[in-house]
PDB file of C-alpha atoms and ligand atoms in Angstrom:
ATOM      1  CA  MET A   1     -20.924  -9.238  -7.100  1.00  0.00           C
ATOM      2  CA  THR A   2     -19.901  -7.729 -10.469  1.00  0.00           C
ATOM      3  CA  LYS A   3     -19.192  -4.263 -11.841  1.00  0.00           C
ATOM      4  CA  LYS A   4     -22.122  -2.636 -13.614  1.00  0.00           C
ATOM      5  CA  GLU A   5     -21.538   0.993 -14.459  1.00  0.00           C
ATOM      6  CA  GLN A   6     -18.524   3.208 -13.826  1.00  0.00           C
ATOM      7  CA  LEU A   7     -19.691   5.894 -11.415  1.00  0.00           C
ATOM      8  CA  TYR A   8     -16.503   7.853 -11.066  1.00  0.00           C
ATOM      9  CA  GLU A   9     -12.815   7.840 -11.945  1.00  0.00           C
ATOM     10  CA  GLY A  10     -10.475   9.469  -9.475  1.00  0.00           C
ATOM     11  CA  LYS A  11      -6.713   9.957  -9.564  1.00  0.00           C
ATOM     12  CA  ALA A  12      -5.907   6.501  -8.176  1.00  0.00           C
ATOM     13  CA  LYS A  13      -9.168   4.537  -8.245  1.00  0.00           C
ATOM     14  CA  LYS A  14     -12.301   3.868 -10.261  1.00  0.00           C
ATOM     15  CA  VAL A  15     -15.669   3.272  -8.629  1.00  0.00           C
ATOM     16  CA  PHE A  16     -18.394   1.043 -10.071  1.00  0.00           C
ATOM     17  CA  THR A  17     -22.005   0.307  -9.176  1.00  0.00           C
ATOM     18  CA  THR A  18     -23.049  -3.307  -8.492  1.00  0.00           C
ATOM     19  CA  GLU A  19     -26.328  -5.252  -8.497  1.00  0.00           C
ATOM     20  CA  ASP A  20     -26.789  -4.115  -4.893  1.00  0.00           C
ATOM     21  CA  PRO A  21     -27.501  -0.368  -4.643  1.00  0.00           C
ATOM     22  CA  SER A  22     -25.894  -0.231  -1.192  1.00  0.00           C
ATOM     23  CA  LEU A  23     -22.556  -1.676  -2.415  1.00  0.00           C
ATOM     24  CA  LEU A  24     -19.865  -0.386  -4.779  1.00  0.00           C
ATOM     25  CA  ILE A  25     -16.691  -1.853  -6.248  1.00  0.00           C
ATOM     26  CA  VAL A  26     -13.499   0.204  -6.083  1.00  0.00           C
ATOM     27  CA  SER A  27     -10.753  -0.665  -8.534  1.00  0.00           C
ATOM     28  CA  TYR A  28      -7.203   0.481  -7.764  1.00  0.00           C
ATOM     29  CA  LYS A  29      -5.026   1.862 -10.596  1.00  0.00           C
ATOM     30  CA  ASP A  30      -1.248   2.221 -10.854  1.00  0.00           C
ATOM     31  CA  ASP A  31      -1.628   5.937 -11.655  1.00  0.00           C
ATOM     32  CA  ALA A  32       0.026   8.334  -9.250  1.00  0.00           C
ATOM     33  CA  THR A  33      -0.346  12.091  -8.976  1.00  0.00           C
ATOM     34  CA  ALA A  34       1.065  14.701  -6.650  1.00  0.00           C
ATOM     35  CA  PHE A  35       0.589  18.419  -6.001  1.00  0.00           C
ATOM     36  CA  ASN A  36      -3.120  18.353  -6.872  1.00  0.00           C
ATOM     37  CA  GLY A  37      -2.574  16.471 -10.094  1.00  0.00           C
ATOM     38  CA  LEU A  38       0.284  18.673 -11.392  1.00  0.00           C
ATOM     39  CA  LYS A  39       2.766  15.783 -11.321  1.00  0.00           C
ATOM     40  CA  LYS A  40       1.618  12.595 -13.004  1.00  0.00           C
ATOM     41  CA  GLY A  41       3.125   9.140 -13.320  1.00  0.00           C
ATOM     42  CA  THR A  42       2.584   5.461 -12.747  1.00  0.00           C
ATOM     43  CA  ILE A  43       3.960   3.190 -10.079  1.00  0.00           C
ATOM     44  CA  ALA A  44       3.955  -0.371 -11.438  1.00  0.00           C
ATOM     45  CA  GLY A  45       1.962  -2.680  -9.187  1.00  0.00           C
ATOM     46  CA  LYS A  46       0.847   0.121  -6.837  1.00  0.00           C
ATOM     47  CA  GLY A  47      -2.849  -0.613  -7.362  1.00  0.00           C
ATOM     48  CA  ILE A  48      -2.418  -4.185  -6.169  1.00  0.00           C
ATOM     49  CA  ILE A  49      -0.370  -3.189  -3.127  1.00  0.00           C
ATOM     50  CA  ASN A  50      -2.683  -0.336  -2.109  1.00  0.00           C
ATOM     51  CA  ASN A  51      -5.773  -2.512  -2.511  1.00  0.00           C
ATOM     52  CA  ARG A  52      -4.381  -5.354  -0.429  1.00  0.00           C
ATOM     53  CA  MET A  53      -2.754  -3.126   2.182  1.00  0.00           C
ATOM     54  CA  SER A  54      -5.794  -0.925   2.666  1.00  0.00           C
ATOM     55  CA  ASN A  55      -8.043  -3.970   3.029  1.00  0.00           C
ATOM     56  CA  ALA A  56      -5.742  -5.668   5.541  1.00  0.00           C
ATOM     57  CA  LEU A  57      -5.553  -2.469   7.625  1.00  0.00           C
ATOM     58  CA  MET A  58      -9.322  -1.921   7.463  1.00  0.00           C
ATOM     59  CA  ARG A  59      -9.938  -5.517   8.608  1.00  0.00           C
ATOM     60  CA  MET A  60      -7.550  -4.907  11.525  1.00  0.00           C
ATOM     61  CA  LEU A  61      -9.284  -1.625  12.421  1.00  0.00           C
ATOM     62  CA  GLU A  62     -12.756  -3.220  12.221  1.00  0.00           C
ATOM     63  CA  LYS A  63     -11.628  -5.911  14.684  1.00  0.00           C
ATOM     64  CA  LYS A  64     -10.569  -3.138  17.036  1.00  0.00           C
ATOM     65  CA  GLY A  65     -13.920  -1.350  16.843  1.00  0.00           C
ATOM     66  CA  ILE A  66     -13.512   1.210  14.045  1.00  0.00           C
ATOM     67  CA  PRO A  67     -16.403   0.950  11.547  1.00  0.00           C
ATOM     68  CA  THR A  68     -15.218   1.021   7.929  1.00  0.00           C
ATOM     69  CA  HIS A  69     -16.684   0.785   4.420  1.00  0.00           C
ATOM     70  CA  TYR A  70     -14.787  -2.477   3.744  1.00  0.00           C
ATOM     71  CA  VAL A  71     -16.855  -5.541   2.754  1.00  0.00           C
ATOM     72  CA  GLU A  72     -14.754  -8.007   0.742  1.00  0.00           C
ATOM     73  CA  GLU A  73     -11.606  -8.188  -1.381  1.00  0.00           C
ATOM     74  CA  LEU A  74     -12.757  -9.420  -4.807  1.00  0.00           C
ATOM     75  CA  SER A  75      -9.422  -9.597  -6.617  1.00  0.00           C
ATOM     76  CA  ASP A  76      -5.919  -8.095  -6.652  1.00  0.00           C
ATOM     77  CA  ARG A  77      -7.252  -4.672  -7.584  1.00  0.00           C
ATOM     78  CA  ASP A  78     -10.978  -4.779  -6.798  1.00  0.00           C
ATOM     79  CA  THR A  79     -12.781  -4.457  -3.477  1.00  0.00           C
ATOM     80  CA  LEU A  80     -16.430  -4.451  -2.522  1.00  0.00           C
ATOM     81  CA  VAL A  81     -17.296  -1.563  -0.202  1.00  0.00           C
ATOM     82  CA  LYS A  82     -20.389  -0.061   1.354  1.00  0.00           C
ATOM     83  CA  LYS A  83     -21.745   2.911  -0.545  1.00  0.00           C
ATOM     84  CA  VAL A  84     -21.199   6.087   1.442  1.00  0.00           C
ATOM     85  CA  SER A  85     -21.513   9.767   0.818  1.00  0.00           C
ATOM     86  CA  ILE A  86     -18.016  11.039   1.384  1.00  0.00           C
ATOM     87  CA  VAL A  87     -17.615  13.821   3.948  1.00  0.00           C
ATOM     88  CA  PRO A  88     -15.513  16.197   1.815  1.00  0.00           C
ATOM     89  CA  LEU A  89     -12.671  16.472   4.323  1.00  0.00           C
ATOM     90  CA  GLU A  90      -9.118  15.159   4.360  1.00  0.00           C
ATOM     91  CA  VAL A  91      -8.440  14.304   7.989  1.00  0.00           C
ATOM     92  CA  ILE A  92      -4.709  14.428   8.660  1.00  0.00           C
ATOM     93  CA  ILE A  93      -3.075  13.053  11.776  1.00  0.00           C
ATOM     94  CA  ARG A  94       0.607  13.750  12.435  1.00  0.00           C
ATOM     95  CA  ASN A  95       2.998  12.165  14.932  1.00  0.00           C
ATOM     96  CA  ILE A  96       6.183  13.619  13.454  1.00  0.00           C
ATOM     97  CA  ALA A  97       6.709  16.852  11.495  1.00  0.00           C
ATOM     98  CA  ALA A  98       7.005  16.406   7.718  1.00  0.00           C
ATOM     99  CA  GLY A  99       5.622  17.642   4.414  1.00  0.00           C
ATOM    100  CA  SER A 100       3.293  20.622   4.415  1.00  0.00           C
ATOM    101  CA  PHE A 101       3.499  20.934   8.222  1.00  0.00           C
ATOM    102  CA  SER A 102       7.274  21.418   8.135  1.00  0.00           C
ATOM    103  CA  LYS A 103       6.963  23.868   5.262  1.00  0.00           C
ATOM    104  CA  ARG A 104       4.131  25.895   6.804  1.00  0.00           C
ATOM    105  CA  TYR A 105       5.694  26.269  10.250  1.00  0.00           C
ATOM    106  CA  GLY A 106       9.412  26.140   9.361  1.00  0.00           C
ATOM    107  CA  VAL A 107       9.952  23.022  11.461  1.00  0.00           C
ATOM    108  CA  ASP A 108      12.558  20.380  10.583  1.00  0.00           C
ATOM    109  CA  GLU A 109      11.205  17.129   9.186  1.00  0.00           C
ATOM    110  CA  GLY A 110      11.539  14.464  11.844  1.00  0.00           C
ATOM    111  CA  LEU A 111      10.575  16.514  14.938  1.00  0.00           C
ATOM    112  CA  VAL A 112       8.664  14.008  17.089  1.00  0.00           C
ATOM    113  CA  PHE A 113       5.581  15.540  18.726  1.00  0.00           C
ATOM    114  CA  ASP A 114       4.690  14.851  22.374  1.00  0.00           C
ATOM    115  CA  SER A 115       1.129  14.201  21.264  1.00  0.00           C
ATOM    116  CA  PRO A 116      -0.453  13.730  17.833  1.00  0.00           C
ATOM    117  CA  THR A 117      -2.038  16.612  15.920  1.00  0.00           C
ATOM    118  CA  ILE A 118      -5.102  16.741  13.696  1.00  0.00           C
ATOM    119  CA  GLU A 119      -6.000  19.058  10.853  1.00  0.00           C
ATOM    120  CA  PHE A 120      -8.661  19.127   8.159  1.00  0.00           C
ATOM    121  CA  SER A 121      -8.515  20.081   4.503  1.00  0.00           C
ATOM    122  CA  TYR A 122     -11.607  20.807   2.450  1.00  0.00           C
ATOM    123  CA  LYS A 123     -11.605  18.242  -0.384  1.00  0.00           C
ATOM    124  CA  ASN A 124     -12.038  20.560  -3.339  1.00  0.00           C
ATOM    125  CA  ASP A 125      -9.604  20.248  -6.263  1.00  0.00           C
ATOM    126  CA  ALA A 126     -10.603  23.603  -7.770  1.00  0.00           C
ATOM    127  CA  LEU A 127      -9.599  25.336  -4.524  1.00  0.00           C
ATOM    128  CA  GLY A 128      -6.497  23.147  -4.000  1.00  0.00           C
ATOM    129  CA  ASP A 129      -7.834  21.356  -0.882  1.00  0.00           C
ATOM    130  CA  PRO A 130      -7.458  24.342   1.500  1.00  0.00           C
ATOM    131  CA  LEU A 131      -6.974  23.881   5.245  1.00  0.00           C
ATOM    132  CA  ILE A 132     -10.248  24.364   7.105  1.00  0.00           C
ATOM    133  CA  ASN A 133     -11.123  24.627  10.807  1.00  0.00           C
ATOM    134  CA  GLU A 134     -14.046  23.071  12.665  1.00  0.00           C
ATOM    135  CA  TYR A 135     -16.098  26.275  12.764  1.00  0.00           C
ATOM    136  CA  HIS A 136     -15.732  26.701   9.017  1.00  0.00           C
ATOM    137  CA  ILE A 137     -16.669  23.044   8.437  1.00  0.00           C
ATOM    138  CA  VAL A 138     -19.917  23.622  10.321  1.00  0.00           C
ATOM    139  CA  ALA A 139     -20.517  27.055   8.748  1.00  0.00           C
ATOM    140  CA  ILE A 140     -20.437  25.735   5.195  1.00  0.00           C
ATOM    141  CA  GLY A 141     -22.300  22.561   6.141  1.00  0.00           C
ATOM    142  CA  LEU A 142     -19.643  19.922   5.411  1.00  0.00           C
ATOM    143  CA  ALA A 143     -20.315  18.151   8.724  1.00  0.00           C
ATOM    144  CA  ASP A 144     -22.110  18.950  11.982  1.00  0.00           C
ATOM    145  CA  PRO A 145     -20.396  19.161  15.406  1.00  0.00           C
ATOM    146  CA  THR A 146     -21.443  15.630  16.388  1.00  0.00           C
ATOM    147  CA  GLU A 147     -20.051  14.221  13.149  1.00  0.00           C
ATOM    148  CA  ILE A 148     -16.795  16.144  13.620  1.00  0.00           C
ATOM    149  CA  TYR A 149     -16.522  14.763  17.162  1.00  0.00           C
ATOM    150  CA  THR A 150     -16.986  11.187  15.878  1.00  0.00           C
ATOM    151  CA  ILE A 151     -14.492  11.693  13.058  1.00  0.00           C
ATOM    152  CA  LYS A 152     -11.849  13.041  15.472  1.00  0.00           C
ATOM    153  CA  ARG A 153     -12.421  10.188  17.922  1.00  0.00           C
ATOM    154  CA  TYR A 154     -12.042   7.577  15.172  1.00  0.00           C
ATOM    155  CA  ALA A 155      -9.036   9.312  13.595  1.00  0.00           C
ATOM    156  CA  PHE A 156      -7.058   9.377  16.866  1.00  0.00           C
ATOM    157  CA  ALA A 157      -8.070   5.763  17.595  1.00  0.00           C
ATOM    158  CA  VAL A 158      -6.869   4.719  14.128  1.00  0.00           C
ATOM    159  CA  ASN A 159      -3.583   6.467  14.903  1.00  0.00           C
ATOM    160  CA  GLU A 160      -3.026   4.527  18.134  1.00  0.00           C
ATOM    161  CA  ILE A 161      -3.838   1.184  16.459  1.00  0.00           C
ATOM    162  CA  MET A 162      -1.711   1.881  13.374  1.00  0.00           C
ATOM    163  CA  LYS A 163       1.241   3.379  15.289  1.00  0.00           C
ATOM    164  CA  GLU A 164       1.513   0.195  17.328  1.00  0.00           C
ATOM    165  CA  PHE A 165       1.097  -2.073  14.301  1.00  0.00           C
ATOM    166  CA  TRP A 166       3.658  -0.231  12.153  1.00  0.00           C
ATOM    167  CA  ALA A 167       6.117  -0.124  15.072  1.00  0.00           C
ATOM    168  CA  SER A 168       5.922  -3.935  15.137  1.00  0.00           C
ATOM    169  CA  CYS A 169       7.007  -3.824  11.458  1.00  0.00           C
ATOM    170  CA  GLY A 170       9.994  -1.587  12.279  1.00  0.00           C
ATOM    171  CA  VAL A 171       8.228   1.402  10.758  1.00  0.00           C
ATOM    172  CA  MET A 172       7.426   4.861  12.133  1.00  0.00           C
ATOM    173  CA  LEU A 173       3.964   6.176  11.284  1.00  0.00           C
ATOM    174  CA  VAL A 174       4.870   9.808  10.582  1.00  0.00           C
ATOM    175  CA  ASP A 175       1.478  11.049   9.386  1.00  0.00           C
ATOM    176  CA  PHE A 176      -1.524   9.960   7.349  1.00  0.00           C
ATOM    177  CA  LYS A 177      -4.735  11.118   5.721  1.00  0.00           C
ATOM    178  CA  LEU A 178      -8.140   9.573   6.296  1.00  0.00           C
ATOM    179  CA  GLU A 179     -11.507  10.124   4.679  1.00  0.00           C
ATOM    180  CA  PHE A 180     -14.856   9.313   6.229  1.00  0.00           C
ATOM    181  CA  GLY A 181     -18.236   8.642   4.686  1.00  0.00           C
ATOM    182  CA  LYS A 182     -21.856   8.450   5.789  1.00  0.00           C
ATOM    183  CA  LEU A 183     -24.023   5.378   5.260  1.00  0.00           C
ATOM    184  CA  ALA A 184     -27.656   5.879   4.186  1.00  0.00           C
ATOM    185  CA  ASP A 185     -28.693   6.022   7.882  1.00  0.00           C
ATOM    186  CA  GLY A 186     -26.081   8.683   8.656  1.00  0.00           C
ATOM    187  CA  THR A 187     -23.586   6.394  10.408  1.00  0.00           C
ATOM    188  CA  ILE A 188     -20.006   7.648  10.012  1.00  0.00           C
ATOM    189  CA  VAL A 189     -17.528   5.021   8.739  1.00  0.00           C
ATOM    190  CA  LEU A 190     -13.893   5.117   7.671  1.00  0.00           C
ATOM    191  CA  ALA A 191     -13.727   5.127   3.844  1.00  0.00           C
ATOM    192  CA  ASP A 192     -11.299   5.667   0.946  1.00  0.00           C
ATOM    193  CA  GLU A 193      -7.923   3.928   1.463  1.00  0.00           C
ATOM    194  CA  ILE A 194      -4.999   3.590   3.852  1.00  0.00           C
ATOM    195  CA  SER A 195      -1.845   2.935   1.852  1.00  0.00           C
ATOM    196  CA  PRO A 196       1.659   4.250   1.125  1.00  0.00           C
ATOM    197  CA  ASP A 197      -0.141   6.877  -1.022  1.00  0.00           C
ATOM    198  CA  THR A 198      -1.883   8.268   2.054  1.00  0.00           C
ATOM    199  CA  CYS A 199       0.612   7.640   4.871  1.00  0.00           C
ATOM    200  CA  ARG A 200       4.216   8.630   5.559  1.00  0.00           C
ATOM    201  CA  LEU A 201       6.048   5.507   6.703  1.00  0.00           C
ATOM    202  CA  TRP A 202       9.741   5.645   7.645  1.00  0.00           C
ATOM    203  CA  ASP A 203      12.014   2.752   8.533  1.00  0.00           C
ATOM    204  CA  SER A 204      12.454   3.050  12.315  1.00  0.00           C
ATOM    205  CA  VAL A 205      16.227   2.629  12.184  1.00  0.00           C
ATOM    206  CA  THR A 206      17.409   4.152   8.906  1.00  0.00           C
ATOM    207  CA  LYS A 207      14.481   6.647   8.546  1.00  0.00           C
ATOM    208  CA  GLU A 208      14.290   5.568   4.906  1.00  0.00           C
ATOM    209  CA  LYS A 209      11.019   6.701   3.303  1.00  0.00           C
ATOM    210  CA  LEU A 210       8.789   3.743   2.360  1.00  0.00           C
ATOM    211  CA  ASP A 211       5.884   5.716   0.890  1.00  0.00           C
ATOM    212  CA  LYS A 212       4.700   8.013  -1.885  1.00  0.00           C
ATOM    213  CA  ASP A 213       7.174  10.766  -0.921  1.00  0.00           C
ATOM    214  CA  ARG A 214       9.682   8.785  -3.052  1.00  0.00           C
ATOM    215  CA  PHE A 215       7.463   9.641  -6.053  1.00  0.00           C
ATOM    216  CA  ARG A 216       6.535  13.177  -4.942  1.00  0.00           C
ATOM    217  CA  ARG A 217      10.203  14.085  -4.387  1.00  0.00           C
ATOM    218  CA  ASP A 218      11.792  12.053  -7.204  1.00  0.00           C
ATOM    219  CA  LEU A 219      13.848  10.015  -4.749  1.00  0.00           C
ATOM    220  CA  GLY A 220      13.875   6.852  -6.924  1.00  0.00           C
ATOM    221  CA  GLY A 221      13.214   3.326  -5.725  1.00  0.00           C
ATOM    222  CA  VAL A 222       9.468   3.959  -5.671  1.00  0.00           C
ATOM    223  CA  GLU A 223       8.313   0.437  -6.620  1.00  0.00           C
ATOM    224  CA  ASP A 224      10.886  -1.150  -4.285  1.00  0.00           C
ATOM    225  CA  ALA A 225       9.600   0.944  -1.377  1.00  0.00           C
ATOM    226  CA  TYR A 226       5.978  -0.098  -2.018  1.00  0.00           C
ATOM    227  CA  HIS A 227       7.029  -3.754  -2.175  1.00  0.00           C
ATOM    228  CA  GLU A 228       9.153  -3.465   0.983  1.00  0.00           C
ATOM    229  CA  ILE A 229       6.357  -1.876   3.040  1.00  0.00           C
ATOM    230  CA  MET A 230       3.844  -4.479   1.785  1.00  0.00           C
ATOM    231  CA  LYS A 231       6.248  -7.294   2.680  1.00  0.00           C
ATOM    232  CA  ARG A 232       6.612  -5.934   6.220  1.00  0.00           C
ATOM    233  CA  LEU A 233       2.852  -5.632   6.606  1.00  0.00           C
ATOM    234  CA  GLU A 234       2.287  -9.212   5.440  1.00  0.00           C
ATOM    235  CA  GLU A 235       4.969 -10.510   7.795  1.00  0.00           C
ATOM    236  CA  HIS A 236       3.442  -8.842  10.828  1.00  0.00           C
ATOM    237  CA  ILE A 237      -0.314  -8.584  10.371  1.00  0.00           C
ATOM    238  CA  SER A 238      -2.358 -11.205  12.146  1.00  0.00           C
ATOM    239  CA  GLU A 239      -5.460 -12.185  10.209  1.00  0.00           C
ATOM    240  CA  ALA A 240      -6.551 -14.748  12.788  1.00  0.00           C
TER     241      ALA A 240
HETATM  242  P1  TMP B 301       1.100  16.847   3.761  1.00  0.00           P
HETATM  243  O1  TMP B 301       2.265  16.926   4.697  1.00  0.00           O
HETATM  244  O2  TMP B 301       1.473  17.050   2.313  1.00  0.00           O
HETATM  245  O3  TMP B 301      -0.032  17.750   4.186  1.00  0.00           O
HETATM  246  O4  TMP B 301       0.534  15.359   3.835  1.00  0.00           O
HETATM  247  C1  TMP B 301       0.098  14.796   5.056  1.00  0.00           C
HETATM  248  C2  TMP B 301      -0.298  13.345   4.836  1.00  0.00           C
HETATM  249  O5  TMP B 301      -1.450  13.240   4.015  1.00  0.00           O
HETATM  250  C3  TMP B 301       0.779  12.500   4.143  1.00  0.00           C
HETATM  251  O6  TMP B 301       0.832  11.237   4.786  1.00  0.00           O
HETATM  252  C4  TMP B 301       0.285  12.338   2.741  1.00  0.00           C
HETATM  253  C5  TMP B 301      -1.203  12.440   2.864  1.00  0.00           C
HETATM  254  N1  TMP B 301      -1.833  13.109   1.726  1.00  0.00           N
HETATM  255  C6  TMP B 301      -2.799  12.445   0.985  1.00  0.00           C
HETATM  256  O7  TMP B 301      -3.107  11.288   1.261  1.00  0.00           O
HETATM  257  N2  TMP B 301      -3.387  13.104  -0.043  1.00  0.00           N
HETATM  258  C7  TMP B 301      -3.081  14.376  -0.382  1.00  0.00           C
HETATM  259  O8  TMP B 301      -3.642  14.910  -1.339  1.00  0.00           O
HETATM  260  C8  TMP B 301      -2.083  15.064   0.400  1.00  0.00           C
HETATM  261  C9  TMP B 301      -1.701  16.480   0.084  1.00  0.00           C
HETATM  262  C10 TMP B 301      -1.501  14.393   1.444  1.00  0.00           C
END
């Protein structure tokens, strides 16, 4: 399968059509942004790591019953995926307080919750991806109640699978963002990416941040953190 036409260029990926109208190729860039594009930079090699990590995690999730858009890794940066229409929601699961949650509620980063939380943001750059509740999602027609139910079920299942996997790597899964899409027949599948750009991952012992917060917060050691988290994933993932 080869790239035909560029359909879209996002902050971290480009999307291309292929000879098959039901399949697309996503191509991961090294570009990084934060705060709705206000902060811009590059993280050398990030595209390769995010592509390979996201694919490995999606293969693991598929094996455990979560449908995803993943089809085949084509190269270091390129992956063949099923064409979906993206449900314009950022689905955020949290196990530990951090980031916007800590800021919004005045809670120390690192507070471990008894049970995971979920929240939704409306994916809309012009509005700054505002928080949105389930009634509002239905009211403005972003998803119907059955779709929201499926998305929540998958998101919490992904959390259980990933928490256990990352724990085996000596990493705490603090929080993460998922996006879902709909296939032509309406089936909901996990889409977009799962990577250090979209997860908070802390070393279980030292609590060192091994994710994009190093870029967002100018902590330094960004590339090293991406390489370290990829190395741990490769050492512990079973592709059997
Ligand atoms: P937050 O604490 O800033 O709301 O972020 C929660 C999680 O979502 C964190 O793991 C980073 C991820 N995230 C994205 O993937 N994309 C985004 O645009 C934002 C704001 C957060």
